[in-house]
Structure formats: C-alpha cells, structure tokens
Tab-separated table of N, CA and C in Angstrom:
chain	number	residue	atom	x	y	z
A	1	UNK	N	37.619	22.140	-47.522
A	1	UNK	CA	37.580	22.953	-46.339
A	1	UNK	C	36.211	22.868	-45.662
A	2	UNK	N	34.943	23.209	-46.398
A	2	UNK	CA	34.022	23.020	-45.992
A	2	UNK	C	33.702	20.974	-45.595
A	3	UNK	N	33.713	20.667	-46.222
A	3	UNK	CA	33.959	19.266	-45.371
A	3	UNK	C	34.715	19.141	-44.120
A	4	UNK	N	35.688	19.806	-43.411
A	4	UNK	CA	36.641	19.797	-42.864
A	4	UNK	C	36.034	20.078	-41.644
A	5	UNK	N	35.581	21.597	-41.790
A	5	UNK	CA	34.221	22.178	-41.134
A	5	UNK	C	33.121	21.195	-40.224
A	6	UNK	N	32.403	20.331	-41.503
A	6	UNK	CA	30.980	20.012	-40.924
A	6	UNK	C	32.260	18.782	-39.819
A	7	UNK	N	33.067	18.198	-40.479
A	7	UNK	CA	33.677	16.844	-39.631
A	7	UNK	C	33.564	17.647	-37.689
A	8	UNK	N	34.602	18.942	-38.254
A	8	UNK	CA	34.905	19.304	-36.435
A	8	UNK	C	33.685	19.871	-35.639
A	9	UNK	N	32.794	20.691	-36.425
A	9	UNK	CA	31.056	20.616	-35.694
A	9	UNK	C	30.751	19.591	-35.249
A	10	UNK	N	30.233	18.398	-36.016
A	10	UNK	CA	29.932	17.657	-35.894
A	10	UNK	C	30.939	16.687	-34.443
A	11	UNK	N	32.063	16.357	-34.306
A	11	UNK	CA	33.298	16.513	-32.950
A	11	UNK	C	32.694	16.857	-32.276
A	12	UNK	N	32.610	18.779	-32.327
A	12	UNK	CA	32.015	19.533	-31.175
A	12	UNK	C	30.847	19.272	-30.607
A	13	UNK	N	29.877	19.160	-31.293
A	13	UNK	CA	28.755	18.859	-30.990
A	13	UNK	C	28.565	17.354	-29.919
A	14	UNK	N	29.219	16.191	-30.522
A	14	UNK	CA	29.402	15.055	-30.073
A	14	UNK	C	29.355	15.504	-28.092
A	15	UNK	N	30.522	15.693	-28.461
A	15	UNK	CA	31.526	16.410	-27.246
A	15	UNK	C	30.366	16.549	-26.483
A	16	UNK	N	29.768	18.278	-26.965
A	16	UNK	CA	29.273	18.887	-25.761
A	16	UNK	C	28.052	18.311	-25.363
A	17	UNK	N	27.542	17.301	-26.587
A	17	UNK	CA	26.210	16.458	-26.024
A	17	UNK	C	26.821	15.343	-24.497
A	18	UNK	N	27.868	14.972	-24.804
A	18	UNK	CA	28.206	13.924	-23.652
A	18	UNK	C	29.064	14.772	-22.216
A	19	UNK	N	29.400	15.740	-23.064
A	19	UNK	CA	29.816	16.539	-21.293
A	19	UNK	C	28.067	17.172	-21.102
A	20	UNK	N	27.094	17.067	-21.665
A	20	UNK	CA	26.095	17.706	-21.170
A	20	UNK	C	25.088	16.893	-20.740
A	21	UNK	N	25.001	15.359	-20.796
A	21	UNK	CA	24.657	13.906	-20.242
A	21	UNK	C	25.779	13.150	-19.203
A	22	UNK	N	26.992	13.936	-18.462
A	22	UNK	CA	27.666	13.597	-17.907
A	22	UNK	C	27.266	14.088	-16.661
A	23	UNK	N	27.166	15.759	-16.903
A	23	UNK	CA	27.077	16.591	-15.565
A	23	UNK	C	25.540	16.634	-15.312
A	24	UNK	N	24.410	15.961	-15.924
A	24	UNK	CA	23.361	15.668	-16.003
A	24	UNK	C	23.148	14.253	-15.251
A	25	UNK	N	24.317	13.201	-15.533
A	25	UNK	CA	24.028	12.162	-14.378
A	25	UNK	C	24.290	12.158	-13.260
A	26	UNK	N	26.062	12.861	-12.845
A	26	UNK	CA	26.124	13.094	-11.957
A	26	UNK	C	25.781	14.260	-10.738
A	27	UNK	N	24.560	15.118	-11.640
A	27	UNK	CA	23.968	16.321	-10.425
A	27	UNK	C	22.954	15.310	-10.220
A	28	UNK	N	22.498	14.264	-10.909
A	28	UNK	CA	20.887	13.530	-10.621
A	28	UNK	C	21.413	12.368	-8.859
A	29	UNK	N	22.849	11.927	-9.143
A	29	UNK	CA	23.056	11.234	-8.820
A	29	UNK	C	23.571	11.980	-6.974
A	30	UNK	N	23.729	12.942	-7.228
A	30	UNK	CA	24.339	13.578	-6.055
A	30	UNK	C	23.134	13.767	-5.220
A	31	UNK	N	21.888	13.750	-5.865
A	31	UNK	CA	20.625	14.058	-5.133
A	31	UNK	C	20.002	12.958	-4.527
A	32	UNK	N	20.582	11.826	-4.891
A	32	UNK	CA	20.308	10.297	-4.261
A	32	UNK	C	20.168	10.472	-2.582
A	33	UNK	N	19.362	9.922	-2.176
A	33	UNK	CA	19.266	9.506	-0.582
A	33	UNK	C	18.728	8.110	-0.523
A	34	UNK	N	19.686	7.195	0.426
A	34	UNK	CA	19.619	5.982	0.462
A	34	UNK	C	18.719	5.602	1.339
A	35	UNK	N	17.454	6.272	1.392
A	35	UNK	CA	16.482	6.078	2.051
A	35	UNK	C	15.799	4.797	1.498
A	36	UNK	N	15.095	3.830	1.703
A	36	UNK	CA	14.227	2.829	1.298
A	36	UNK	C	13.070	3.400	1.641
A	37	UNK	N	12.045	4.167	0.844
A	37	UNK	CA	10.524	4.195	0.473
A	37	UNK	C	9.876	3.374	0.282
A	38	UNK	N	9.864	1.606	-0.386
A	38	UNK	CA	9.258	1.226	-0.715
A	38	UNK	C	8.432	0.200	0.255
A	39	UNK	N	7.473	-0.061	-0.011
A	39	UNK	CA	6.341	-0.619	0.854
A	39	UNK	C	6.753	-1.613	1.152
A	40	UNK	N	6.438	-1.814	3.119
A	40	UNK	CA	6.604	-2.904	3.550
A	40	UNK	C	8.513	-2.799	3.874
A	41	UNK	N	9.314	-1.854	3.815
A	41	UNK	CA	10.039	-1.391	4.702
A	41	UNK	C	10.332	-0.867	5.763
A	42	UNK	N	10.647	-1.046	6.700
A	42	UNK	CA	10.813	-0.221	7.729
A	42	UNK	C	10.269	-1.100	9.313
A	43	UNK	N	9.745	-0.169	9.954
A	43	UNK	CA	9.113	-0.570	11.487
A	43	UNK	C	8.133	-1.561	11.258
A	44	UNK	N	7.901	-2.363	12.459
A	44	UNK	CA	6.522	-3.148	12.944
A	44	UNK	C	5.733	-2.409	12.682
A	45	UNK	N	4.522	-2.586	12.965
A	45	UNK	CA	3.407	-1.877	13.193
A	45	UNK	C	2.274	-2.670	14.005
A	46	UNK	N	1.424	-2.079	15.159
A	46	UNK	CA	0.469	-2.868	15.753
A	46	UNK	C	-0.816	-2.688	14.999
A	47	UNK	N	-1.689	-3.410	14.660
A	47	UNK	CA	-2.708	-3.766	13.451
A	47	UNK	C	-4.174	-4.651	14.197
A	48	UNK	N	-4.955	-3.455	14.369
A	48	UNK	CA	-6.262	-4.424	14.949
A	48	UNK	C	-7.273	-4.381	13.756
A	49	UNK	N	-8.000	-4.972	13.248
A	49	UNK	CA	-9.356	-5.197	12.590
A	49	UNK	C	-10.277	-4.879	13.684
A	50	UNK	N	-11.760	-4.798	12.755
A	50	UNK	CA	-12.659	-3.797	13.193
A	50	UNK	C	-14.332	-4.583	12.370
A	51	UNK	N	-15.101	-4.561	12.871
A	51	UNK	CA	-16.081	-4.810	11.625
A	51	UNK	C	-17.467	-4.417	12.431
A	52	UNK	N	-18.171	-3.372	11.883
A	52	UNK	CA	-19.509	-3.127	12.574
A	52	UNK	C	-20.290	-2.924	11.401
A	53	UNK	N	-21.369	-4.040	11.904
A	53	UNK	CA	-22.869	-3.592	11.042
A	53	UNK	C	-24.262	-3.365	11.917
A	54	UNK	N	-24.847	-2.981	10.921
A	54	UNK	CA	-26.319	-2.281	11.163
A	54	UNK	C	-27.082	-2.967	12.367
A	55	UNK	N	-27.629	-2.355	12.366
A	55	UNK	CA	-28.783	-2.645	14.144
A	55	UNK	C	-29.680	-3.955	13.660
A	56	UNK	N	-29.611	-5.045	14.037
A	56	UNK	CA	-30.395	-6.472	13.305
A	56	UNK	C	-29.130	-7.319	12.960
A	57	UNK	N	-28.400	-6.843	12.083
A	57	UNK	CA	-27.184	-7.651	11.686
A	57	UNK	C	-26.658	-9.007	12.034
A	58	UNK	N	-26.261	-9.846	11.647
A	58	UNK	CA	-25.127	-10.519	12.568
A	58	UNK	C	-23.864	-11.031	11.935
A	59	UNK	N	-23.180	-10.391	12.524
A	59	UNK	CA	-21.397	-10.911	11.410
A	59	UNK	C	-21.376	-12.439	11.975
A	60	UNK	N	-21.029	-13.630	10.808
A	60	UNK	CA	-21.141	-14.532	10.913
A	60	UNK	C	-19.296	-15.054	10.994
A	61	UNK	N	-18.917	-14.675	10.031
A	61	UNK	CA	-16.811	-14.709	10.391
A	61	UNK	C	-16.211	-13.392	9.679
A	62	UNK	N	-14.906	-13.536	10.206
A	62	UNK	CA	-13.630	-12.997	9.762
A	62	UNK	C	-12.367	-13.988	9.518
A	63	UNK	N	-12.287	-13.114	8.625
A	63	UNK	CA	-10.680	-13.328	7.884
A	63	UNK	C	-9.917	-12.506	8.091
A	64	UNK	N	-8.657	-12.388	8.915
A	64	UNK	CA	-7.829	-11.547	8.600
A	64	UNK	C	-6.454	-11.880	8.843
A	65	UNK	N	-5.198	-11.342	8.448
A	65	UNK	CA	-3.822	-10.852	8.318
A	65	UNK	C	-3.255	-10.175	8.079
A	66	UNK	N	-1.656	-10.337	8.671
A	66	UNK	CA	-0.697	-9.825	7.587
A	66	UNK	C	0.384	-10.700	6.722
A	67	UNK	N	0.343	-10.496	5.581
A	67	UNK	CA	1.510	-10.564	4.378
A	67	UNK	C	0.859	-12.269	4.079
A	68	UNK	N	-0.686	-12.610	4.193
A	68	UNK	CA	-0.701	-13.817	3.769
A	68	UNK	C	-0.435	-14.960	4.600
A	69	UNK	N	-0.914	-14.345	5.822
A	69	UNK	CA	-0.492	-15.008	7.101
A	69	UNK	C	-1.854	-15.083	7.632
A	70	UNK	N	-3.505	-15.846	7.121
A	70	UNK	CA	-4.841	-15.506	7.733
A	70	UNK	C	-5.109	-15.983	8.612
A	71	UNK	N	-5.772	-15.726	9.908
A	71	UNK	CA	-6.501	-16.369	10.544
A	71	UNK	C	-8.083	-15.978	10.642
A	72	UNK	N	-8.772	-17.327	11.003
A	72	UNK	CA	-10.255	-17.086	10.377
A	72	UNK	C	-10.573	-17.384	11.680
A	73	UNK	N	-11.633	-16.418	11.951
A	73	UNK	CA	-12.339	-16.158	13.279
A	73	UNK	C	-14.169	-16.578	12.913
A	74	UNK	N	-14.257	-17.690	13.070
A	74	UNK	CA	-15.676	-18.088	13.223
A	74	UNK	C	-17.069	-18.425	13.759
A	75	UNK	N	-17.826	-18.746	13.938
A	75	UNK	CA	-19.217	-18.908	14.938
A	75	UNK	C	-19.201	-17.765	15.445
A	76	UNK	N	-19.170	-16.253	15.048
A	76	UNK	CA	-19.287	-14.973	15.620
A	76	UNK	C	-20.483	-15.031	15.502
A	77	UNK	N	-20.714	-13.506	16.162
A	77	UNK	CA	-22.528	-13.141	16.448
A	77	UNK	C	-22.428	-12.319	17.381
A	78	UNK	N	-23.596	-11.053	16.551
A	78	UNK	CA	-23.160	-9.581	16.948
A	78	UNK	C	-23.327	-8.653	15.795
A	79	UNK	N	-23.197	-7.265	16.466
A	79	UNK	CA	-22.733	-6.538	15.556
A	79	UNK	C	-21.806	-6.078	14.818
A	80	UNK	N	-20.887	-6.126	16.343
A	80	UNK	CA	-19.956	-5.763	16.320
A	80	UNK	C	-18.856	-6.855	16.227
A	81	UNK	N	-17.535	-6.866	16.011
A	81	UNK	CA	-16.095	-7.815	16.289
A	81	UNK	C	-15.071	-6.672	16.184
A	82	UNK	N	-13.952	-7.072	16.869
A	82	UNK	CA	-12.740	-6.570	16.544
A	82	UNK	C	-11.687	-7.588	17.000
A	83	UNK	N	-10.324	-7.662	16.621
A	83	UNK	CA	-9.350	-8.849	16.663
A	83	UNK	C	-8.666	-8.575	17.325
A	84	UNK	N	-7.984	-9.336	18.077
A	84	UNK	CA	-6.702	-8.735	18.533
A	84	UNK	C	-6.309	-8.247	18.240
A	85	UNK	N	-4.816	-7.617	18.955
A	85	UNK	CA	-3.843	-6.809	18.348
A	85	UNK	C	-2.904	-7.347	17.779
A	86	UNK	N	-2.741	-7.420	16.758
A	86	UNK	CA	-2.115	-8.037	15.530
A	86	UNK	C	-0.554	-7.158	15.339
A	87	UNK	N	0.833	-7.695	15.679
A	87	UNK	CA	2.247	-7.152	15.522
A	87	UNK	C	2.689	-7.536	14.222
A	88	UNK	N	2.762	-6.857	13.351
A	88	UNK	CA	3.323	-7.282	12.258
A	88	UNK	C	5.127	-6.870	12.020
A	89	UNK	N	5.598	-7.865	11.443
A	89	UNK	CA	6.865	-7.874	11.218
A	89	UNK	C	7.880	-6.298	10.605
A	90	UNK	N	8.653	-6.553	11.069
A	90	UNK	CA	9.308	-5.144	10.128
A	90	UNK	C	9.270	-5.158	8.813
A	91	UNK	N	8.918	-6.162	7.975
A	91	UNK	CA	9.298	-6.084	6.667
A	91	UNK	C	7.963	-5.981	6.185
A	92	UNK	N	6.594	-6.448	6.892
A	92	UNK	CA	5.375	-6.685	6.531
A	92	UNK	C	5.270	-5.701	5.371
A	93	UNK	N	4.547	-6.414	4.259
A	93	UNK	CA	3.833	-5.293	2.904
A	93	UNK	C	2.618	-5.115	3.354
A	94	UNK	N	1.630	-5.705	3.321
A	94	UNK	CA	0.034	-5.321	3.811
A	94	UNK	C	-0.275	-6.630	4.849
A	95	UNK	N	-2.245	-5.774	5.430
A	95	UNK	CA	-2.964	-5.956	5.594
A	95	UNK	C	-4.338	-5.979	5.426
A	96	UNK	N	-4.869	-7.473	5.310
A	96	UNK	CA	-6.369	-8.052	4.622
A	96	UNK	C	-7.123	-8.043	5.954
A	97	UNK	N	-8.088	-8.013	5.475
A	97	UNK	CA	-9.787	-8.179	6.635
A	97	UNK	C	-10.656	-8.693	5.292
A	98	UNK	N	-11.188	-9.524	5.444
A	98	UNK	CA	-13.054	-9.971	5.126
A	98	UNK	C	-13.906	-10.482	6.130
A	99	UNK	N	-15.309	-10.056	6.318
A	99	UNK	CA	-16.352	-10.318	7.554
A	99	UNK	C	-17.603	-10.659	6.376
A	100	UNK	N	-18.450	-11.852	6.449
A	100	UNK	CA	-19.358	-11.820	6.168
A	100	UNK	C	-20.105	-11.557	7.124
A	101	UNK	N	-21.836	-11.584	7.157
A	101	UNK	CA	-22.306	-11.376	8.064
A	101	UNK	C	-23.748	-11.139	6.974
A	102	UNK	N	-24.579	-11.288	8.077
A	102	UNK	CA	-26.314	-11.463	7.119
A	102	UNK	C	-27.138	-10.107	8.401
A	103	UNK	N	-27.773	-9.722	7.118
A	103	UNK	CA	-28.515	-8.688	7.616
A	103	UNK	C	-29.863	-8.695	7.803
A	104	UNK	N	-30.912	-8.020	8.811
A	104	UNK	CA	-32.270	-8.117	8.470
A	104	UNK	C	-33.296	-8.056	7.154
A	105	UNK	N	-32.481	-7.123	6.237
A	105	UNK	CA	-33.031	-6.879	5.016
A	105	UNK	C	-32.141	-6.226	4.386
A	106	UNK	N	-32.638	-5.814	2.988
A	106	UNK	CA	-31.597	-4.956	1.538
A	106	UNK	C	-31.048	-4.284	2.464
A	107	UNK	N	-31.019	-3.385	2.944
A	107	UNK	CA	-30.821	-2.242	3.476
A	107	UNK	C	-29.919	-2.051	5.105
A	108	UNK	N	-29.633	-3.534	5.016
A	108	UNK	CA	-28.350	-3.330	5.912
A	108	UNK	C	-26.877	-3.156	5.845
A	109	UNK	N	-26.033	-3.201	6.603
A	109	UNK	CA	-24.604	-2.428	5.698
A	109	UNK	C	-23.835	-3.522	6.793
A	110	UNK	N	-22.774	-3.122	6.266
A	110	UNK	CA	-21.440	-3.725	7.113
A	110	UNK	C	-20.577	-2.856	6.625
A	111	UNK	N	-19.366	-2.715	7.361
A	111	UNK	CA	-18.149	-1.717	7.563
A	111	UNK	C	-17.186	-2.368	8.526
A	112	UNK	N	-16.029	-2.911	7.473
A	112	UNK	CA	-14.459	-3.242	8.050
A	112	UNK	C	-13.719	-2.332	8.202
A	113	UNK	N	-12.748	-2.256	8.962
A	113	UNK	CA	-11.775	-1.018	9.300
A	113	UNK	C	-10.269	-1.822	9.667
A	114	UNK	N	-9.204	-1.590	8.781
A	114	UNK	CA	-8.169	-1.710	9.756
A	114	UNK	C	-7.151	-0.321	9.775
A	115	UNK	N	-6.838	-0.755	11.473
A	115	UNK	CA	-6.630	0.301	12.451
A	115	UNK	C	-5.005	-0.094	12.233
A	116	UNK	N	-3.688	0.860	12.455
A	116	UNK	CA	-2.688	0.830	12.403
A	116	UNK	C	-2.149	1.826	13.263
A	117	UNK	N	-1.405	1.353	14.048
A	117	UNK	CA	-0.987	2.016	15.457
A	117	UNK	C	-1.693	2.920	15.520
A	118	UNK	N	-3.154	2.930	15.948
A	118	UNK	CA	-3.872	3.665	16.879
A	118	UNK	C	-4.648	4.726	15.548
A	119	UNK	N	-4.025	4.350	14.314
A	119	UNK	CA	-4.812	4.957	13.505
A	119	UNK	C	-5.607	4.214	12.023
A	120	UNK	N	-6.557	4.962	11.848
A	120	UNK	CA	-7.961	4.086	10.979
A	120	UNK	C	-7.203	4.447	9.314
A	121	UNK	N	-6.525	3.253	8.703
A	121	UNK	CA	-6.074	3.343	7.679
A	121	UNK	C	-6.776	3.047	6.698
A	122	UNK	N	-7.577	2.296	6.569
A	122	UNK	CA	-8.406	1.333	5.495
A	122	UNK	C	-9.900	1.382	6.021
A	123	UNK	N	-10.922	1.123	4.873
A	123	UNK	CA	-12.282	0.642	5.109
A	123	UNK	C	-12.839	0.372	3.811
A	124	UNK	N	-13.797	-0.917	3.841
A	124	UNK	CA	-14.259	-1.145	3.138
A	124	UNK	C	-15.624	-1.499	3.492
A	125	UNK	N	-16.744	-1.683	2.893
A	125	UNK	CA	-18.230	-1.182	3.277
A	125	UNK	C	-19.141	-2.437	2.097
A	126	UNK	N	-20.484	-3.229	2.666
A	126	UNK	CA	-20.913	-3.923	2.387
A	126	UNK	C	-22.454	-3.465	2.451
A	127	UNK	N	-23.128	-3.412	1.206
A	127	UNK	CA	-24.755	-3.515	1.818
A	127	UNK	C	-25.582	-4.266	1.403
A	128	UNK	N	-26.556	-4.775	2.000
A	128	UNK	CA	-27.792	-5.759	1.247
A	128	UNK	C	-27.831	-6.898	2.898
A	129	UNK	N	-28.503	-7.464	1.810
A	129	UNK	CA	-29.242	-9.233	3.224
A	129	UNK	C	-27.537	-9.708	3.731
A	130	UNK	N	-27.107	-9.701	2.349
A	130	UNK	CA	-26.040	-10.704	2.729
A	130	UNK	C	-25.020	-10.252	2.141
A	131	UNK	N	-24.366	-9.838	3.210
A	131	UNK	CA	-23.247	-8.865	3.756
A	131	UNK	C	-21.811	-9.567	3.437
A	132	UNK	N	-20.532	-9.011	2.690
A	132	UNK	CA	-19.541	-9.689	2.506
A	132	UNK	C	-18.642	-8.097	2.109
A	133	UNK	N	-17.695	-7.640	3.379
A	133	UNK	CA	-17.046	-6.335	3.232
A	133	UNK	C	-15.306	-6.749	3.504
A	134	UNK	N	-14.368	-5.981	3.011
A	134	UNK	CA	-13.165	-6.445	2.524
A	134	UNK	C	-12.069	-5.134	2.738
A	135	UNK	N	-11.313	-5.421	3.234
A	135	UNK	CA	-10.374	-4.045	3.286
A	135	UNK	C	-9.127	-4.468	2.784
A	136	UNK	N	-8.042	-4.164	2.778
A	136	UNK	CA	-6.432	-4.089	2.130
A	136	UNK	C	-5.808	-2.856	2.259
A	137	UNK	N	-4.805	-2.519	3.121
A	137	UNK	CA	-4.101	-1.767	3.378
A	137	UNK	C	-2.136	-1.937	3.036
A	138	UNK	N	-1.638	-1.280	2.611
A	138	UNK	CA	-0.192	-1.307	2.114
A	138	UNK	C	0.652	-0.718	3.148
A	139	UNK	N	1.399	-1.102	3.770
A	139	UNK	CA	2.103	-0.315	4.834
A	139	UNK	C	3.259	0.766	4.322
C-alpha cells in the first residue's frame, strides 16, 4: 500500500510539475511582440563625421563609414573637418571615424564625433604631438 502511495505522488507530482512548465511557457509566450530590437534594424539614418583639434593642430586624414563601407579623406589641413552627409542603408549595423592629425606639442588633443540625424551619438578623443582619435557607433 505504501508503495502504491509513493508510485501515485510521485504521478502527481510529475503532472503538476508539467502543467506548471506549460502555463509558464505559454503566459511567457503570450507576452512576445514581434518587434525586431536588434541592431542595425530598422530606418536609414543620415550620418555626418566631425573631427576638431586644438588651436596649432593640423588633421592630416580621415577614415570613415558605414557597415565597412570606408572612404578615406586625405591631404586635409586645419583644425577642423567634417564629411558629408553620409545616408546609411536601412539595415546598416554601425558607424566608424578615424582622423589622424599632428599637434604643436604633448598637450594637444583631437576629438571625433559622429552625428546621427542631427544628433551627437559617439566621440572619441586623442592627446599628445601625434594625434590618432577613433569613434564607433551601433545603430
């Protein structure tokens, strides 16, 4: 009898563990939204680069894209650069910038920026003689 016992507990138990991993998948599953979150879904986006250094400075090139797509902007000179306006695809995952550029002394800086529809998403920052600053942004 007592054997008989532990057999139908043991049943029950079975049981109510899998009706209790049943209504556990399907409340998880009812909460689903077929939204796509993941990066590099969704809209275009318009994408300018940016690169300003210190008073003396001179940015010598840029590198930039999207998704591995670079174009290198060279024989610059200045402080300042910025790129066109760069349309990236609907599916685009990121955007790269690198600017070298040589400074008067230790103590000069450089600062890349990329800009994404009208707003400053990324920066990355360089200091010394010889200046080499880098950004990467994930859409």
């Amino acid at each position: 009898m007592k054997k008989m016992r532990m057999s139908q507990l043991l049943r029950g138990t079975f049981v109510v563990l899998l009706a209790t991993m049943f209504i556990g998948f399907v409340s998880s599953c009812s909460k689903d939204d077929d939204d796509d979150n993941t990066p590099g879904s969704g809209k275009s986006h318009k994408v300018v680069f940016k690169a300003i250094a210190s008073t003396g400075a001179d940015i010598d090139v840029a590198v930039y894209g999207i998704d591995g797509n670079p174009t290198t902007a060279s024989s610059l000179s200045g402080t300042t650069w910025t790129s066109p306006e760069v349309t990236s695809e609907a599916g685009a995952y990121n955007a790269n910038v690198a600017v070298n550029a040589i400074g008067v002394d230790a103590s000069a800086t450089l600062k890349v920026q990329i800009w994404v529809d009208g707003e400053l998403k990324k920066e990355g920052t360089s200091s010394g003689q010889y200046l080499s600053a880098s950004a990467s942004y994930t859409f």
